[in-house]
Coordinates of C-alpha atoms in Angstrom, one line a residue:
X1 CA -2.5 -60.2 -35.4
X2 CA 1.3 -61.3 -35.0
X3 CA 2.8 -59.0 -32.3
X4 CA 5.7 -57.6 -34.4
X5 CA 6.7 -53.9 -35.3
X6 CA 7.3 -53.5 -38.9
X7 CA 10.1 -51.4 -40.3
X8 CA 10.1 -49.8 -44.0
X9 CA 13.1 -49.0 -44.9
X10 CA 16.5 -49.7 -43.8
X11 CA 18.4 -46.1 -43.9
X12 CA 20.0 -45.4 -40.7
X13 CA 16.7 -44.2 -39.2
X14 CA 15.0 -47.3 -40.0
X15 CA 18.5 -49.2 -38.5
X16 CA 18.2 -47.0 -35.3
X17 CA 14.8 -47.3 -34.5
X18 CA 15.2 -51.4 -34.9
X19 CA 17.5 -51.6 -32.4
X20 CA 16.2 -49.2 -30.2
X21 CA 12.7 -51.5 -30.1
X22 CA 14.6 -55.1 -29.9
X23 CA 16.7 -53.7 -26.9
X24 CA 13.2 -53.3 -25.3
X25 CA 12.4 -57.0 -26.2
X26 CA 10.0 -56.1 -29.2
X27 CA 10.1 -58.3 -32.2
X28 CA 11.0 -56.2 -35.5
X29 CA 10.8 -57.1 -39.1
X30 CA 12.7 -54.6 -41.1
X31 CA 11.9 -54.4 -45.1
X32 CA 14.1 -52.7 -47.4
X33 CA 13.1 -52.5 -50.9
X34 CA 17.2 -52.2 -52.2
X35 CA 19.6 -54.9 -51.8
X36 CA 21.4 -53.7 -48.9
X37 CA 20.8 -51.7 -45.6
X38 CA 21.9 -48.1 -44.6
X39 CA 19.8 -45.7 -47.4
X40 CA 21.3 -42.9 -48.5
X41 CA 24.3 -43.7 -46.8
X42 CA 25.2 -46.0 -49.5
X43 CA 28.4 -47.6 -51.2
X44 CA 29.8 -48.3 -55.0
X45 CA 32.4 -50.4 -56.0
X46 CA 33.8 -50.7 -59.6
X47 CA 37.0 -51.6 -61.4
X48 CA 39.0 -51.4 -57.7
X49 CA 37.5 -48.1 -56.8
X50 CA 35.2 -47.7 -53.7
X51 CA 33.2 -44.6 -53.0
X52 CA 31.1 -43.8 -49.9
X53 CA 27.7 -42.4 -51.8
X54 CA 26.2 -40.5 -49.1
X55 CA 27.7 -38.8 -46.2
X56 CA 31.3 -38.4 -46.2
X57 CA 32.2 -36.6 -42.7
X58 CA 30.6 -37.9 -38.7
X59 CA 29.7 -35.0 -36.1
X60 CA 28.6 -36.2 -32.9
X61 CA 29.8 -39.2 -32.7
X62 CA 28.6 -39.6 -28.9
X63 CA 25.5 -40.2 -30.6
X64 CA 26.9 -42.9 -32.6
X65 CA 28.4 -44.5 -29.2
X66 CA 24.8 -43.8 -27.4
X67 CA 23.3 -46.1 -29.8
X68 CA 25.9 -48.7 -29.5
X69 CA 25.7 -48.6 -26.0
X70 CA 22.0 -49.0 -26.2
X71 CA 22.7 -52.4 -28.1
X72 CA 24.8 -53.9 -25.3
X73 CA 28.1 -52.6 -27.5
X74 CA 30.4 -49.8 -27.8
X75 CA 31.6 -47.6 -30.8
X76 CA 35.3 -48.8 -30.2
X77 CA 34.4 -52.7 -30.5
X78 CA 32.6 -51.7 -33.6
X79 CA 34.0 -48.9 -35.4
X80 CA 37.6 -47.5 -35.9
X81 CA 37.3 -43.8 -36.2
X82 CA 39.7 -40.9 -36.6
X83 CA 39.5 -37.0 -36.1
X84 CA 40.5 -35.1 -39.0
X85 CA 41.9 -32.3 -38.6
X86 CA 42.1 -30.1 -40.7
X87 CA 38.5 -31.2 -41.2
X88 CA 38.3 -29.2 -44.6
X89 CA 40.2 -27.1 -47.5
X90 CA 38.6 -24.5 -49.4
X91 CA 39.9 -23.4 -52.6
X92 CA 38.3 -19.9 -54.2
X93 CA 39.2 -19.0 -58.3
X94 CA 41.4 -15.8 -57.6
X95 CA 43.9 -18.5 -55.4
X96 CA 42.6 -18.3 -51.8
X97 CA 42.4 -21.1 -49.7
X98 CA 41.5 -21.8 -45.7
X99 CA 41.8 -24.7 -44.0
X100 CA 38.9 -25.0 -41.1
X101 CA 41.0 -26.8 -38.0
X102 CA 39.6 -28.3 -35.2
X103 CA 42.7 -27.0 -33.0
X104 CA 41.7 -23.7 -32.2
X105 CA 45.1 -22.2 -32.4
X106 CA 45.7 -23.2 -35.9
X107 CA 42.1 -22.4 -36.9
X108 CA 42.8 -18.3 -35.4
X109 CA 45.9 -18.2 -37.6
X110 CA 44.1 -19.1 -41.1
X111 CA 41.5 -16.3 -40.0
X112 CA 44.1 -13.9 -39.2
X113 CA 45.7 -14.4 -42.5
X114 CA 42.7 -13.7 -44.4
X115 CA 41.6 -11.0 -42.1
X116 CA 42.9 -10.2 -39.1
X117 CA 39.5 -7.9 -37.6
X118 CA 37.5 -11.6 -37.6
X119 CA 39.6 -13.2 -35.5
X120 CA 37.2 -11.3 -32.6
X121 CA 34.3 -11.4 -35.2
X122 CA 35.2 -15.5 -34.8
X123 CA 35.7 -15.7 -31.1
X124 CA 32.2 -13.5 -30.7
X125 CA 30.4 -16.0 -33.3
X126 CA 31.5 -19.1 -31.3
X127 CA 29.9 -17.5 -28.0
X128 CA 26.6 -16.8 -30.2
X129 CA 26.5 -20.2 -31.8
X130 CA 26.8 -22.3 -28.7
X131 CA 24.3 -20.1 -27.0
X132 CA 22.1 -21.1 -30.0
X133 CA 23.1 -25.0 -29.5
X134 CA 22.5 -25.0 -25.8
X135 CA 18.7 -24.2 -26.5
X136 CA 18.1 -26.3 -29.1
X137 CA 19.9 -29.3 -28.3
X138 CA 17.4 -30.5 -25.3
X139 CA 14.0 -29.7 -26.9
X140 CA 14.7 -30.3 -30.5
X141 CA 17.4 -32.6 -30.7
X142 CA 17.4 -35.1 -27.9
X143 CA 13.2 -35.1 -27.0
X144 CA 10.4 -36.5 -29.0
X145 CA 8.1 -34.2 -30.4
X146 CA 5.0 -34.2 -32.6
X147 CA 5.1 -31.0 -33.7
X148 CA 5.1 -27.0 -32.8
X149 CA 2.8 -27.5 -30.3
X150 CA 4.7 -29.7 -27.9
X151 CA 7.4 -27.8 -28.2
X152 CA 6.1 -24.5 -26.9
X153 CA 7.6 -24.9 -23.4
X154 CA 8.9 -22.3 -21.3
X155 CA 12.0 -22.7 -21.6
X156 CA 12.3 -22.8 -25.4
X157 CA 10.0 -19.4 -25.3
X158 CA 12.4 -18.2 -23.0
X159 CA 14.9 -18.7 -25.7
X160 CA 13.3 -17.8 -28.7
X161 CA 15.2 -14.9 -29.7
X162 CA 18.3 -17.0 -28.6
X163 CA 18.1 -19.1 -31.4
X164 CA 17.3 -16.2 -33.8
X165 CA 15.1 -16.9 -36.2
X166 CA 14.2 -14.1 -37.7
X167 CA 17.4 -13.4 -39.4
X168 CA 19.1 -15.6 -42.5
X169 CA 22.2 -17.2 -41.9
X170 CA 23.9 -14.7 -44.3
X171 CA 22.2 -12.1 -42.5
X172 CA 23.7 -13.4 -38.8
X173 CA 27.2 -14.7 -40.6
X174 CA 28.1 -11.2 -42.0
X175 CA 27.0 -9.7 -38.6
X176 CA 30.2 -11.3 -37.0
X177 CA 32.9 -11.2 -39.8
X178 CA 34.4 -8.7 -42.3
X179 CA 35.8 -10.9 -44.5
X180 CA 33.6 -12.1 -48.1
X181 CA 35.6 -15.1 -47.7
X182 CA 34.5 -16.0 -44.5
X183 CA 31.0 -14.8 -45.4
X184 CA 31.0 -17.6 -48.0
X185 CA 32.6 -20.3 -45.9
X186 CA 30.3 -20.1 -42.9
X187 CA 27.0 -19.6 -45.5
X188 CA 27.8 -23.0 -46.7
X189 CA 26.9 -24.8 -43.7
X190 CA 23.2 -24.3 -44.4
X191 CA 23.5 -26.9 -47.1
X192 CA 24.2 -29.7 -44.4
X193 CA 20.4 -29.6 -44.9
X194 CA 20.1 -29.2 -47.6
X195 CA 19.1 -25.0 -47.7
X196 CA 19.8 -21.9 -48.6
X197 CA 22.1 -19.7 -46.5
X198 CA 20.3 -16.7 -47.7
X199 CA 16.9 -17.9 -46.4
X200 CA 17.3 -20.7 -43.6
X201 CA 17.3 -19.2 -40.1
X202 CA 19.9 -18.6 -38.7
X203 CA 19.5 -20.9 -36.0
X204 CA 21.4 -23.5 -38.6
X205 CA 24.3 -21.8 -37.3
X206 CA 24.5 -24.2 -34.5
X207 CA 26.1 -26.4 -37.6
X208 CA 29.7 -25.3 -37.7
X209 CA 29.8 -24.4 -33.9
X210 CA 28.7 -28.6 -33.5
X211 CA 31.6 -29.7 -36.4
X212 CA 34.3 -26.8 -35.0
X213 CA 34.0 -27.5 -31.0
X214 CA 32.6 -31.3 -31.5
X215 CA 35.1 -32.8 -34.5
X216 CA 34.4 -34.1 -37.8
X217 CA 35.7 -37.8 -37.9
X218 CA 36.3 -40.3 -40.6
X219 CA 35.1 -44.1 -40.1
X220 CA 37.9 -46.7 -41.1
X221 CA 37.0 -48.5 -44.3
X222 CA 34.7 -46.0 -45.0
X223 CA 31.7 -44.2 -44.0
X224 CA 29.6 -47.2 -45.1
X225 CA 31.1 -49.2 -41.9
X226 CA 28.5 -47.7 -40.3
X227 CA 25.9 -49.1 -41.9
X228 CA 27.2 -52.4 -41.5
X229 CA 27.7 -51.9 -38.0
X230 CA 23.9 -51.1 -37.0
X231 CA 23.0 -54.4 -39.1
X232 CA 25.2 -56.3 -37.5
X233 CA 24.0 -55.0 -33.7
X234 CA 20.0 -55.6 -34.9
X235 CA 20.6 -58.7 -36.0
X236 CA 22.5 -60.0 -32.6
X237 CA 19.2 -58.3 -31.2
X238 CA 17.3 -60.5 -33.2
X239 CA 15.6 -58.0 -35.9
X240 CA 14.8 -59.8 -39.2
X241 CA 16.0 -57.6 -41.7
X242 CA 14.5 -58.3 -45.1
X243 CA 16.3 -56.6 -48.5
X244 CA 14.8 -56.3 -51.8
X245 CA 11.7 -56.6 -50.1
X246 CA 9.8 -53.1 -51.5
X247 CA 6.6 -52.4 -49.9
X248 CA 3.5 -51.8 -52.1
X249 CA 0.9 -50.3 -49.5
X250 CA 0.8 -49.7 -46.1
X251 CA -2.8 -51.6 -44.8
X252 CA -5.5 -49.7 -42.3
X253 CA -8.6 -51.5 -41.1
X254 CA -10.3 -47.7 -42.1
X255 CA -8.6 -45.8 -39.2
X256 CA -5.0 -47.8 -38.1
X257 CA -2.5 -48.7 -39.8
X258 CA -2.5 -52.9 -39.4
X259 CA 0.0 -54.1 -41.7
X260 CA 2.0 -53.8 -45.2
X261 CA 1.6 -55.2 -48.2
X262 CA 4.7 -56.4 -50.6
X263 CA 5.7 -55.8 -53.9
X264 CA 4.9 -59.8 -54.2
X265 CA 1.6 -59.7 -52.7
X266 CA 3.0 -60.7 -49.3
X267 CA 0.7 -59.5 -46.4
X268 CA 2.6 -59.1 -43.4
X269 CA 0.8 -57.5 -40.1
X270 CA 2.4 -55.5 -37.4
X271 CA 0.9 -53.9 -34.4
X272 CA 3.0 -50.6 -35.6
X273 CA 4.4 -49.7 -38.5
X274 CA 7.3 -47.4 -38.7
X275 CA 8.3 -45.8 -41.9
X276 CA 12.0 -44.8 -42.9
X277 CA 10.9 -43.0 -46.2
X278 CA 10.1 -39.6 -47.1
X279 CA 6.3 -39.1 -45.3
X280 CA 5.1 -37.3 -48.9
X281 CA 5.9 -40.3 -50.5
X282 CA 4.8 -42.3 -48.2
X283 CA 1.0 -40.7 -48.2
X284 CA 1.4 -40.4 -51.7
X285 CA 2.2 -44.0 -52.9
X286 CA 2.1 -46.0 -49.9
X287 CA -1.6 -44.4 -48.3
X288 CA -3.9 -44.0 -51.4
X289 CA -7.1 -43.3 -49.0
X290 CA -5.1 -39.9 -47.3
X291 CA -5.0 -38.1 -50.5
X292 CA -5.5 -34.9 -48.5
X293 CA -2.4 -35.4 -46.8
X294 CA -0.7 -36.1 -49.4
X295 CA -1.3 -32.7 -51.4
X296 CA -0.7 -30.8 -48.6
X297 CA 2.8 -32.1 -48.5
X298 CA 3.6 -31.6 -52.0
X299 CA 2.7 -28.1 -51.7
X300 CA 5.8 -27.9 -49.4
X301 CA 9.6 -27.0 -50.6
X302 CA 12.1 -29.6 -51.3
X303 CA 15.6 -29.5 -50.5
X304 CA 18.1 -29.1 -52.5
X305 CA 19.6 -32.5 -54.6
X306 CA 22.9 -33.3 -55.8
X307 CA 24.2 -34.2 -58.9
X308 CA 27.8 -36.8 -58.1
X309 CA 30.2 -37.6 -60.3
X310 CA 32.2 -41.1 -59.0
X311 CA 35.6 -40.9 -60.5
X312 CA 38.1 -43.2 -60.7
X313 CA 41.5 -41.6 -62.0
X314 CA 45.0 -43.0 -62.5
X315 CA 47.0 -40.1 -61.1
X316 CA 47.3 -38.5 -57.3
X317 CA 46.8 -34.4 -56.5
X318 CA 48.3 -33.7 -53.4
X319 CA 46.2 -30.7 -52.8
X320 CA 43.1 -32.8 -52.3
X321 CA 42.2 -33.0 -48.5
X322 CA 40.2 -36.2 -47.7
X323 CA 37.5 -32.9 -48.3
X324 CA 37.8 -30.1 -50.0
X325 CA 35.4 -27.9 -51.5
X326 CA 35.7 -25.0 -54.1
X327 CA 33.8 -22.1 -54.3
X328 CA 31.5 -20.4 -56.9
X329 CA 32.2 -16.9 -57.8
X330 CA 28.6 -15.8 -57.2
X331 CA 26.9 -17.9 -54.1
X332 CA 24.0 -15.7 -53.9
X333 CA 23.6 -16.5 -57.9
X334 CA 24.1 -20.2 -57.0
X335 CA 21.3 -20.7 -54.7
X336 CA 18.3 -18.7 -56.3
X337 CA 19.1 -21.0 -59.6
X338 CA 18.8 -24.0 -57.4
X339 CA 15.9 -23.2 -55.3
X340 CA 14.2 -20.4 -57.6
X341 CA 14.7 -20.8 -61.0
X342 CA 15.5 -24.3 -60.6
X343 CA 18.1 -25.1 -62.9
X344 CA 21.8 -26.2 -62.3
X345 CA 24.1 -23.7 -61.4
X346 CA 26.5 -22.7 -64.4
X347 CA 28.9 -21.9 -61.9
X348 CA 28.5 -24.3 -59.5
X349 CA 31.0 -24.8 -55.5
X350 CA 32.0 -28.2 -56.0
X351 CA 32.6 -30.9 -53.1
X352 CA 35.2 -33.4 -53.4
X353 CA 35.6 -36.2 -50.9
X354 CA 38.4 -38.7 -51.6
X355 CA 39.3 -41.8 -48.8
X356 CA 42.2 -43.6 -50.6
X357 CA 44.9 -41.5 -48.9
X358 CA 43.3 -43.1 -45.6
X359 CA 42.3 -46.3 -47.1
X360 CA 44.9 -47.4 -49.9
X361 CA 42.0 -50.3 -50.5
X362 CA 39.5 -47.9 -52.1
X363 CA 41.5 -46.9 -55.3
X364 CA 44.9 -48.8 -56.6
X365 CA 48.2 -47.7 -56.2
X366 CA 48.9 -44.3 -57.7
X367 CA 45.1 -43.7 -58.2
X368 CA 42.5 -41.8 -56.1
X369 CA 38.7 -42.2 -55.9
X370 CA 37.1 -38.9 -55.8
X371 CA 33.1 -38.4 -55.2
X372 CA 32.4 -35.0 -56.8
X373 CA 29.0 -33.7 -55.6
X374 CA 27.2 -30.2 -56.6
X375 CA 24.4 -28.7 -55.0
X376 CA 21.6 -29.3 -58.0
X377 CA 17.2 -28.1 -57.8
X378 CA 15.1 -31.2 -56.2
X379 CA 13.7 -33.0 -60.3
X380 CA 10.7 -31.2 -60.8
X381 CA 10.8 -32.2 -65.0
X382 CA 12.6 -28.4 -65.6
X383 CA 16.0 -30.9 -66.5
X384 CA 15.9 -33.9 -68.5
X385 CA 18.9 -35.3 -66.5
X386 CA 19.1 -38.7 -68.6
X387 CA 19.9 -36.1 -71.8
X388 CA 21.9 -33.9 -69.7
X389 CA 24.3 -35.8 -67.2
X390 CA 26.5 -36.1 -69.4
X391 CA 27.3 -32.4 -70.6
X392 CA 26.9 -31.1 -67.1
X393 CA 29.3 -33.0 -66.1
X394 CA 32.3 -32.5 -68.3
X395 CA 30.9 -28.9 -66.8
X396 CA 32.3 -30.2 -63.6
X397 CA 35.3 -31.2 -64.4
X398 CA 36.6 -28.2 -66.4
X399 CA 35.6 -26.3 -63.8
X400 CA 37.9 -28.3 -61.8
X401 CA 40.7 -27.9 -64.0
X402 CA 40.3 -24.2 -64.1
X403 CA 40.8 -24.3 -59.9
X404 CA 43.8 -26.5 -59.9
X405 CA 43.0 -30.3 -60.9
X406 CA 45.0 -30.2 -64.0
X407 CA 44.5 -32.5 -67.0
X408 CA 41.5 -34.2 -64.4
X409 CA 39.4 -35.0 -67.8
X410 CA 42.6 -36.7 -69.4
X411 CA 43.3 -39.1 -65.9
X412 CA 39.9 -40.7 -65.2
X413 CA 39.5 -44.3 -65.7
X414 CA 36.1 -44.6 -64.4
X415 CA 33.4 -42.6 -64.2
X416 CA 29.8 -42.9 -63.0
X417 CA 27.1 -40.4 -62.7
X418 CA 24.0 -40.3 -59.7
X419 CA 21.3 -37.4 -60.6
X420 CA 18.5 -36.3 -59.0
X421 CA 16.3 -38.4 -60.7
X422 CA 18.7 -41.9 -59.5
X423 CA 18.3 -40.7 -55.9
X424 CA 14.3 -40.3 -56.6
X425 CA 14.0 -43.5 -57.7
X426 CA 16.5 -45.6 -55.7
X427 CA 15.4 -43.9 -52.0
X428 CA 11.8 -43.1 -52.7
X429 CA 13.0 -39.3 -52.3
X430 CA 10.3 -36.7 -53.8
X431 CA 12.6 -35.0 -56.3
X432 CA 15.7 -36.7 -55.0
X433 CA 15.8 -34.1 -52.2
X434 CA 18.4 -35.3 -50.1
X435 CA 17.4 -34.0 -47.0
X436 CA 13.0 -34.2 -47.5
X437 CA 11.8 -30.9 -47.2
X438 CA 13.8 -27.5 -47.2
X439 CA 14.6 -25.1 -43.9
X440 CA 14.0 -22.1 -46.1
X441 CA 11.9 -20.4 -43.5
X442 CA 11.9 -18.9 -39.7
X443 CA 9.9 -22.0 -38.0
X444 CA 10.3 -24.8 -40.6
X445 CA 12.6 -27.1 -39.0
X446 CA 10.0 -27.1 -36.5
X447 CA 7.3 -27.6 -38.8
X448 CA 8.5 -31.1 -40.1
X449 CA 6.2 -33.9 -40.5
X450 CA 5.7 -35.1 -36.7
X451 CA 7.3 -38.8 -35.7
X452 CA 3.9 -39.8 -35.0
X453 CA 0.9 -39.7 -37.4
X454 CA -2.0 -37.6 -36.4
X455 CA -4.1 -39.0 -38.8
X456 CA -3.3 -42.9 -39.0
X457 CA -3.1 -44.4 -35.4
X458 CA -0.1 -47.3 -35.6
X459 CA 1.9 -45.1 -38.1
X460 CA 5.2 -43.5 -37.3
X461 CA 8.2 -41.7 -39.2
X462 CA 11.9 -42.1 -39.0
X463 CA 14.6 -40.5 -40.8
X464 CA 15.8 -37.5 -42.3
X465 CA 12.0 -36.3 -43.3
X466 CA 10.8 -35.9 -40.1
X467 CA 11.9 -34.8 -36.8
X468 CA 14.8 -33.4 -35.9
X469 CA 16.4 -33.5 -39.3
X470 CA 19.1 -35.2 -41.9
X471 CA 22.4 -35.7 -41.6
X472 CA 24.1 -38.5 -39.5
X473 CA 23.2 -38.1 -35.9
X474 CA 19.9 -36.4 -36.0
X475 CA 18.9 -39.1 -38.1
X476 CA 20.5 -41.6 -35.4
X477 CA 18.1 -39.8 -32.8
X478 CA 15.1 -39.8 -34.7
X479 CA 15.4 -43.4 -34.4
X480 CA 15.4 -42.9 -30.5
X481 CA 12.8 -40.6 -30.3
X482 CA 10.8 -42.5 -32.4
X483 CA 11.3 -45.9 -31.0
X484 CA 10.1 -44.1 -27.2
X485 CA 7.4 -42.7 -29.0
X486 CA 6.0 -46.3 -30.0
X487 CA 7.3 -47.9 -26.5
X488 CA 5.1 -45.3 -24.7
X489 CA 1.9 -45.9 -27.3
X490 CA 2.4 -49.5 -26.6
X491 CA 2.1 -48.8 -22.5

């Protein structure tokens, strides 16, 4: 057998992981079944517009830099980024809005003017949050783990109420402020992965004390600069990366996994195999003879998807932020049509992320390019999106309208639509849940599939499905933690 580690999938994990291996002399053969790296984190060009795809906004970028570093390079020689500050704008129907600033000066004022009594409620919520981060980030974020059990340590016993996860985020959130506004605002974090606010643990609020006290940064050119960043580093390291290569099976000899098989009948063998797909989809398509597995994991809740709207429009509304988001009238309402009645909220908060104040090259003069993205159910059949998209929508947009965009419908020149069922099919996503499987309950974050399969010997997962989570930089260290986790196996 060839002594090579094979990669499937090129998301960031995949990307990650591949260098991390290379650095350490290994030979890596990377397969990506699309025609270009980086996964969800993805870019579309059309009639002059560009539009980052996936995620719009980098915390932790000493994560970024670790990696970097790891590939004999740094994040300045790659990358140009920039803090943004403010990092958001929120916009609510009766006129409010708050601006979330990284300078803490500024950030106490917009509180004050919205309620002056949370200003403390704040202060006391930063305290509680970074006590939550401090015991999480060692054990859960930064060490390989295959599971609940390795992580019973004393120390994260010790901290087990710390972390508090026996309340909701709501539940902690309206603990510390007065306001409904703020109550709102601070819920919404739980949908970084993808959750509900009003059943994740409220250990997720570790999420806005990591974007408030850490940054939110933009990358010049565009988010997707990342992507082509870690190609660029793997392939000095000598990784063969191999696009529109999909893999059809993933070979055992009965017991290990030995090896993959292509779309084109192609055998390639590897010594490991490391997957950068979702792991029920991976024991569901890819592992036929683990069909036990494989229902266990569809048993499990999805995330949440999205439902984007890429538009292209031929005027310029100054009170965009590069993000801005604007709230439903009914969150609570929101979030058990996505994740219990699963249907798309009538109502729906509405992201908007546009670059082309910051990049003039993503839109032309006088234009904008704004990626629209709603919270939608993970496809489960309930909406025929391909009859639907359309309607839903023009939903969209008049709702925009209605909070300020006017005569939006009237300016676009292009417009493309992504559904749940486009992120299914193009990332091999269950559902198109963007983040794998849901943190909807007290220990589920926990509970993710491990890095290292306990029931195929050779087979590892990388990426937002397994440990520690989605989202930029715990994706970037499940790619370390996975990488020592095969270095160690390998002795």
């Amino acid at each position: 057998m060839e002594q090579q580690i094979l990669i499937v999938g090129a998301g960031l994990g995949g990307l990650a992981a591949a260098i991390r291996l290379a650095a350490h002399g290994q030979k890596v053969t990377l397969l990506e079944k699309n025609e270009r790296v980086g996964g969800k984190l993805n870019i579309h060009t059309a009639q002059g517009y560009t539009f980052d795809t996936g995620p719009s906004l980098l915390t932790m970028p000493w994560v970024l830099e670790e990696l970097f570093v790891a590939a004999g390079s740094d994040l300045q020689q790659e990358l140009t980024i920039r803090a943004l500050d403010p990092i958001c704008r929120y916009y609510w129907l009766d006129g409010m809005r708050f601006e979330t600033w990284q300078s803490l000066p500024q950030l106490l004022q917009e509180i004050e003017r919205i309620e002056p009594a949370d200003v403390q409620g704040f202060l006391r919520f930063v305290a509680y949050s970074e006590q939550i981060y401090r015991a999480v980030v060692g054990p859960f974020m930064l060490r390989p783990f295959d599971g609940l059990r390795d992580l019973l340590t004393p120390a994260l016993l010790r901290d087990s109420l710390t972390i508090d996860p026996l309340r909701s985020v709501d539940q902690a959130v309206r603990s510390f402020f007065k306001s409904p506004y703020l109550h709102q605002l601070f819920n919404r974090y739980a949908t970084y992965n993808g959750s509900s606010p009003y059943r994740a643990p409220a250990t997720f609020n570790v999420i806005p004390y990591v974007e408030l006290s850490q940054g939110g940064w933009y990358v010049h050119g565009g988010m997707y600069e990342i992507a082509r960043a870690l190609e660029r580093s793997a392939q000095r390291l000598g990784v063969i990366i191999r696009t529109n290569a999909p893999v059809r099976q993933i070979r055992t000899n009965g017991t290990r996994a030995v090896g993959v098989t292509l779309d084109s009948g192609e055998q390639l063998d590897g010594t490991a195999i490391v997957v950068n797909a979702d792991p029920g989809y991976t024991y569901q398509e890819l592992l036929p003879d683990r069909p036990a597995i494989a229902k266990r994991l569809s048993k499990r809740e999805l995330s949440c998807s999205g439902f984007v709207l890429l538009l292209g429009i031929n005027r310029i509304y100054p009170e965009l932020r590069q993000h801005t988001i604007f709230f439903s009238n009914d969150y609570p309402r929101e979030f058990r049509q996505i994740f219990e009645q699963g249907s798309a909220p009538q109502d729906p908060t509405i992201y908007v992320n546009v670059t082309s104040p910051i990049d003039p090259s993503h839109a032309p003069p006088g234009h904008m390019n704004l990626f629209v993205l709603v919270n939608a159910p993970a496809h489960t059949g309930k909406i025929d999106w391909t009859h639907e998209a359309a309607a839903y929508g023009d939903l969209v947009i008049k709702k925009l309208e209605r909070m300020g965009l006017a005569e939006l419908g009237q300016s676009i020149e292009y417009r493309h639509t992504i559904t749940p069922t486009d992120l299914a099919e193009r990332y091999n996503a269950p559902g198109g849940a963007i983040y794998g499987l849901s943190s909807n309950s007290p220990w589920s974050a926990f509970l993710r599939p491990p890095l290292r399969s306990r029931d195929t010997p050779g087979l590892y997962f990388v990426g937002g499905g397994t440990h520690p989570g989605g989202g930029i930089p715990l994706v970037l260290l499940s790619g370390r933690a996975v990488a020592e986790r095969v270095l160690a196996d390998r002795g």
